[in-house]
Structures are given as structure tokens and as C-alpha cells.
């Protein structure tokens, strides 16, 4: 029954990766199962030591892996093989190799932002009072630019608030570093 469940799950996992543009050959499958001693209420998730279960002797390997995990989670003395074992669920995980993303790098332009990045000022409510903040266009800022708070840096998908007494610097990877002045 476990092997039948693994086979069915493997097809579903591979299909899910295929729908996301990966070839079936690129998927590596990792079977697992949930097991417990009979009569207990809680089961444990186990990474299978076997990629397939085909013969009666494979059961011993599955129960050994369960007992090793059980001893780590509870205690070796808590093991109760005399109760027998029950598999409560089949698990199948899949992974595909991924390409490490390349983080863009821009040359540093210095701390002064370009004039076209400045949008003006407007008040915003901060810690119980209205504060006038400089408004900046995030996309127009250059690597190395520094913004003193109070400021709001806007982009179509996000907004960064630089509180009074703080500053932020945009690094060469377009990451903001916020510091208390």
C-alpha cells in the first residue's frame, strides 16, 4: 500500500513541476511516511531510507528509521516496539535544481540623490504628531545615495519610511541600509 501511495504521489509531484516548466527528468523525489506505535495518538514524519518498498524485509528498514527518529524526539527508553507499528500517511517531496540568482550591481554615484528623484514634501503622522517629510522616487535613486529622515521613498510596489533621526543609504545591489543618526 505504501509503494502504491508513493507512486501516485510521485506522479502528482512530477506533474506539478511539469506545470511550472520543469522536465520530469529534472525532478528528484524523496519519499517519506508518517508512522506511530499502535495505540498512540501522535505519529512522526520520517524520511524514508528506501526509495521503493518491494519486499517484506523493507518493512524492517522503515520501522528502524522510525525508531531512530522516535528515540531522538522522545528518548530511547520511550520506544515501544511491542505495540506494533502503523503507517498513517505517505509523503512525497520533489526538488529541482535551481540557478542561484545574480544580484544586480550598480556603480556607486555618491551620497547626493539626483534632482529628478525628489518629489517634494508632505506631512505624515509619526508617533502622535504630524511631521513634514521629503518624498523620493525609489526608482530614480542611484547606488550610494543617502536620504535623511524624515523621508518617504516611494515605488509602485512598496514604500520605505525613513523616520526622523534616521538615514538610509542605497547600496550597489539596490538594498537600503537604515541607520540611526
PDB file of N, CA and C in Angstrom, residues 11-62:
ATOM      1  N   UNK A  11       3.629  10.797  -9.238  1.00  0.00           N
ATOM      2  CA  UNK A  11       3.022  11.306 -10.472  1.00  0.00           C
ATOM      3  C   UNK A  11       2.499  12.723 -10.275  1.00  0.00           C
ATOM      4  N   UNK A  12       1.852  12.967  -9.139  1.00  0.00           N
ATOM      5  CA  UNK A  12       1.304  14.298  -8.868  1.00  0.00           C
ATOM      6  C   UNK A  12       2.409  15.329  -8.675  1.00  0.00           C
ATOM      7  N   UNK A  13       3.473  14.956  -7.971  1.00  0.00           N
ATOM      8  CA  UNK A  13       4.590  15.881  -7.745  1.00  0.00           C
ATOM      9  C   UNK A  13       5.258  16.227  -9.077  1.00  0.00           C
ATOM     10  N   UNK A  14       5.526  15.218  -9.880  1.00  0.00           N
ATOM     11  CA  UNK A  14       6.171  15.436 -11.181  1.00  0.00           C
ATOM     12  C   UNK A  14       5.286  16.295 -12.075  1.00  0.00           C
ATOM     13  N   UNK A  15       3.983  16.051 -12.058  1.00  0.00           N
ATOM     14  CA  UNK A  15       3.056  16.853 -12.866  1.00  0.00           C
ATOM     15  C   UNK A  15       3.051  18.307 -12.412  1.00  0.00           C
ATOM     16  N   UNK A  16       3.092  18.537 -11.100  1.00  0.00           N
ATOM     17  CA  UNK A  16       3.119  19.908 -10.583  1.00  0.00           C
ATOM     18  C   UNK A  16       4.376  20.637 -11.060  1.00  0.00           C
ATOM     19  N   UNK A  17       5.514  19.964 -11.043  1.00  0.00           N
ATOM     20  CA  UNK A  17       6.742  20.574 -11.549  1.00  0.00           C
ATOM     21  C   UNK A  17       6.650  20.794 -13.062  1.00  0.00           C
ATOM     22  N   UNK A  18       6.060  19.839 -13.793  1.00  0.00           N
ATOM     23  CA  UNK A  18       5.910  19.994 -15.236  1.00  0.00           C
ATOM     24  C   UNK A  18       5.078  21.229 -15.559  1.00  0.00           C
ATOM     25  N   UNK A  19       4.006  21.440 -14.782  1.00  0.00           N
ATOM     26  CA  UNK A  19       3.157  22.615 -14.993  1.00  0.00           C
ATOM     27  C   UNK A  19       3.924  23.915 -14.752  1.00  0.00           C
ATOM     28  N   UNK A  20       4.990  23.833 -13.979  1.00  0.00           N
ATOM     29  CA  UNK A  20       5.816  25.011 -13.697  1.00  0.00           C
ATOM     30  C   UNK A  20       7.057  25.075 -14.580  1.00  0.00           C
ATOM     31  N   UNK A  21       7.069  24.271 -15.656  1.00  0.00           N
ATOM     32  CA  UNK A  21       8.124  24.376 -16.657  1.00  0.00           C
ATOM     33  C   UNK A  21       9.329  23.481 -16.469  1.00  0.00           C
ATOM     34  N   UNK A  22       9.268  22.514 -15.559  1.00  0.00           N
ATOM     35  CA  UNK A  22      10.401  21.620 -15.331  1.00  0.00           C
ATOM     36  C   UNK A  22      10.144  20.270 -15.992  1.00  0.00           C
ATOM     37  N   UNK A  23      11.194  19.692 -16.542  1.00  0.00           N
ATOM     38  CA  UNK A  23      11.051  18.378 -17.157  1.00  0.00           C
ATOM     39  C   UNK A  23      10.997  17.314 -16.071  1.00  0.00           C
ATOM     40  N   UNK A  24      10.278  16.231 -16.312  1.00  0.00           N
ATOM     41  CA  UNK A  24      10.204  15.155 -15.323  1.00  0.00           C
ATOM     42  C   UNK A  24      11.587  14.615 -14.926  1.00  0.00           C
ATOM     43  N   UNK A  25      12.521  14.631 -15.879  1.00  0.00           N
ATOM     44  CA  UNK A  25      13.862  14.105 -15.599  1.00  0.00           C
ATOM     45  C   UNK A  25      14.627  14.968 -14.603  1.00  0.00           C
ATOM     46  N   UNK A  26      14.250  16.232 -14.482  1.00  0.00           N
ATOM     47  CA  UNK A  26      14.972  17.125 -13.571  1.00  0.00           C
ATOM     48  C   UNK A  26      14.480  17.029 -12.124  1.00  0.00           C
ATOM     49  N   UNK A  27      13.386  16.293 -11.900  1.00  0.00           N
ATOM     50  CA  UNK A  27      12.802  16.192 -10.560  1.00  0.00           C
ATOM     51  C   UNK A  27      13.454  15.039  -9.799  1.00  0.00           C
ATOM     52  N   UNK A  28      13.940  15.335  -8.602  1.00  0.00           N
ATOM     53  CA  UNK A  28      14.434  14.303  -7.690  1.00  0.00           C
ATOM     54  C   UNK A  28      13.382  14.119  -6.615  1.00  0.00           C
ATOM     55  N   UNK A  29      12.968  12.874  -6.419  1.00  0.00           N
ATOM     56  CA  UNK A  29      11.902  12.562  -5.473  1.00  0.00           C
ATOM     57  C   UNK A  29      12.476  12.038  -4.160  1.00  0.00           C
ATOM     58  N   UNK A  30      11.832  12.430  -3.059  1.00  0.00           N
ATOM     59  CA  UNK A  30      12.216  11.983  -1.727  1.00  0.00           C
ATOM     60  C   UNK A  30      10.975  11.448  -1.021  1.00  0.00           C
ATOM     61  N   UNK A  31      10.834  10.119  -0.946  1.00  0.00           N
ATOM     62  CA  UNK A  31       9.670   9.560  -0.269  1.00  0.00           C
ATOM     63  C   UNK A  31       9.802   9.636   1.249  1.00  0.00           C
ATOM     64  N   UNK A  32       8.670   9.700   1.883  1.00  0.00           N
ATOM     65  CA  UNK A  32       8.613   9.692   3.335  1.00  0.00           C
ATOM     66  C   UNK A  32       7.299   9.077   3.776  1.00  0.00           C
ATOM     67  N   UNK A  33       7.111   9.003   5.067  1.00  0.00           N
ATOM     68  CA  UNK A  33       5.892   8.416   5.603  1.00  0.00           C
ATOM     69  C   UNK A  33       5.694   8.914   7.022  1.00  0.00           C
ATOM     70  N   UNK A  34       4.480   8.776   7.504  1.00  0.00           N
ATOM     71  CA  UNK A  34       4.158   9.081   8.899  1.00  0.00           C
ATOM     72  C   UNK A  34       3.894   7.742   9.572  1.00  0.00           C
ATOM     73  N   UNK A  35       4.503   7.554  10.726  1.00  0.00           N
ATOM     74  CA  UNK A  35       4.386   6.277  11.427  1.00  0.00           C
ATOM     75  C   UNK A  35       4.235   6.537  12.917  1.00  0.00           C
ATOM     76  N   UNK A  36       3.577   5.575  13.582  1.00  0.00           N
ATOM     77  CA  UNK A  36       3.456   5.632  15.037  1.00  0.00           C
ATOM     78  C   UNK A  36       3.372   4.223  15.590  1.00  0.00           C
ATOM     79  N   UNK A  37       3.591   4.115  16.883  1.00  0.00           N
ATOM     80  CA  UNK A  37       3.328   2.838  17.543  1.00  0.00           C
ATOM     81  C   UNK A  37       1.819   2.685  17.632  1.00  0.00           C
ATOM     82  N   UNK A  38       1.331   1.483  17.450  1.00  0.00           N
ATOM     83  CA  UNK A  38      -0.111   1.240  17.522  1.00  0.00           C
ATOM     84  C   UNK A  38      -0.633   1.647  18.892  1.00  0.00           C
ATOM     85  N   UNK A  39      -1.771   2.306  18.889  1.00  0.00           N
ATOM     86  CA  UNK A  39      -2.400   2.718  20.134  1.00  0.00           C
ATOM     87  C   UNK A  39      -1.975   4.095  20.614  1.00  0.00           C
ATOM     88  N   UNK A  40      -0.928   4.658  20.020  1.00  0.00           N
ATOM     89  CA  UNK A  40      -0.525   6.003  20.416  1.00  0.00           C
ATOM     90  C   UNK A  40      -1.308   7.032  19.607  1.00  0.00           C
ATOM     91  N   UNK A  41      -1.317   8.259  20.076  1.00  0.00           N
ATOM     92  CA  UNK A  41      -2.083   9.311  19.419  1.00  0.00           C
ATOM     93  C   UNK A  41      -1.285  10.096  18.399  1.00  0.00           C
ATOM     94  N   UNK A  42       0.033  10.169  18.576  1.00  0.00           N
ATOM     95  CA  UNK A  42       0.861  11.017  17.719  1.00  0.00           C
ATOM     96  C   UNK A  42       1.765  10.189  16.821  1.00  0.00           C
ATOM     97  N   UNK A  43       1.824  10.625  15.567  1.00  0.00           N
ATOM     98  CA  UNK A  43       2.744   9.968  14.640  1.00  0.00           C
ATOM     99  C   UNK A  43       3.925  10.897  14.373  1.00  0.00           C
ATOM    100  N   UNK A  44       4.945  10.358  13.727  1.00  0.00           N
ATOM    101  CA  UNK A  44       6.131  11.137  13.368  1.00  0.00           C
ATOM    102  C   UNK A  44       6.339  11.074  11.864  1.00  0.00           C
ATOM    103  N   UNK A  45       6.846  12.165  11.320  1.00  0.00           N
ATOM    104  CA  UNK A  45       7.180  12.203   9.900  1.00  0.00           C
ATOM    105  C   UNK A  45       8.598  11.675   9.721  1.00  0.00           C
ATOM    106  N   UNK A  46       8.757  10.705   8.841  1.00  0.00           N
ATOM    107  CA  UNK A  46      10.042  10.034   8.649  1.00  0.00           C
ATOM    108  C   UNK A  46      10.471  10.167   7.190  1.00  0.00           C
ATOM    109  N   UNK A  47      11.734  10.541   6.977  1.00  0.00           N
ATOM    110  CA  UNK A  47      12.304  10.482   5.632  1.00  0.00           C
ATOM    111  C   UNK A  47      12.664   9.030   5.376  1.00  0.00           C
ATOM    112  N   UNK A  48      12.160   8.489   4.301  1.00  0.00           N
ATOM    113  CA  UNK A  48      12.353   7.062   4.043  1.00  0.00           C
ATOM    114  C   UNK A  48      13.810   6.729   3.728  1.00  0.00           C
ATOM    115  N   UNK A  49      14.325   5.655   4.318  1.00  0.00           N
ATOM    116  CA  UNK A  49      15.659   5.185   3.955  1.00  0.00           C
ATOM    117  C   UNK A  49      15.654   4.441   2.618  1.00  0.00           C
ATOM    118  N   UNK A  50      14.465   4.177   2.090  1.00  0.00           N
ATOM    119  CA  UNK A  50      14.313   3.437   0.836  1.00  0.00           C
ATOM    120  C   UNK A  50      13.581   4.296  -0.189  1.00  0.00           C
ATOM    121  N   UNK A  51      13.966   4.150  -1.440  1.00  0.00           N
ATOM    122  CA  UNK A  51      13.245   4.872  -2.488  1.00  0.00           C
ATOM    123  C   UNK A  51      12.023   4.081  -2.963  1.00  0.00           C
ATOM    124  N   UNK A  52      12.037   2.771  -2.719  1.00  0.00           N
ATOM    125  CA  UNK A  52      10.910   1.908  -3.057  1.00  0.00           C
ATOM    126  C   UNK A  52      10.758   0.851  -1.971  1.00  0.00           C
ATOM    127  N   UNK A  53       9.529   0.416  -1.741  1.00  0.00           N
ATOM    128  CA  UNK A  53       9.292  -0.735  -0.861  1.00  0.00           C
ATOM    129  C   UNK A  53       8.707  -1.842  -1.723  1.00  0.00           C
ATOM    130  N   UNK A  54       9.435  -2.959  -1.751  1.00  0.00           N
ATOM    131  CA  UNK A  54       9.040  -4.038  -2.668  1.00  0.00           C
ATOM    132  C   UNK A  54       8.929  -5.402  -2.002  1.00  0.00           C
ATOM    133  N   UNK A  55       9.580  -5.544  -0.839  1.00  0.00           N
ATOM    134  CA  UNK A  55       9.565  -6.873  -0.218  1.00  0.00           C
ATOM    135  C   UNK A  55       9.352  -6.728   1.279  1.00  0.00           C
ATOM    136  N   UNK A  56       9.023  -7.819   1.920  1.00  0.00           N
ATOM    137  CA  UNK A  56       8.695  -7.817   3.348  1.00  0.00           C
ATOM    138  C   UNK A  56       9.843  -7.280   4.200  1.00  0.00           C
ATOM    139  N   UNK A  57      11.088  -7.558   3.792  1.00  0.00           N
ATOM    140  CA  UNK A  57      12.254  -7.104   4.573  1.00  0.00           C
ATOM    141  C   UNK A  57      12.356  -5.570   4.603  1.00  0.00           C
ATOM    142  N   UNK A  58      11.766  -4.907   3.628  1.00  0.00           N
ATOM    143  CA  UNK A  58      11.805  -3.443   3.597  1.00  0.00           C
ATOM    144  C   UNK A  58      11.077  -2.850   4.810  1.00  0.00           C
ATOM    145  N   UNK A  59      10.082  -3.579   5.313  1.00  0.00           N
ATOM    146  CA  UNK A  59       9.354  -3.119   6.493  1.00  0.00           C
ATOM    147  C   UNK A  59      10.309  -2.897   7.669  1.00  0.00           C
ATOM    148  N   UNK A  60      11.279  -3.804   7.822  1.00  0.00           N
ATOM    149  CA  UNK A  60      12.250  -3.666   8.921  1.00  0.00           C
ATOM    150  C   UNK A  60      13.030  -2.364   8.803  1.00  0.00           C
ATOM    151  N   UNK A  61      13.427  -1.994   7.597  1.00  0.00           N
ATOM    152  CA  UNK A  61      14.166  -0.738   7.402  1.00  0.00           C
ATOM    153  C   UNK A  61      13.299   0.463   7.737  1.00  0.00           C
ATOM    154  N   UNK A  62      12.020   0.406   7.383  1.00  0.00           N
ATOM    155  CA  UNK A  62      11.103   1.511   7.687  1.00  0.00           C
ATOM    156  C   UNK A  62      10.899   1.661   9.194  1.00  0.00           C
TER     157      UNK A  62
END
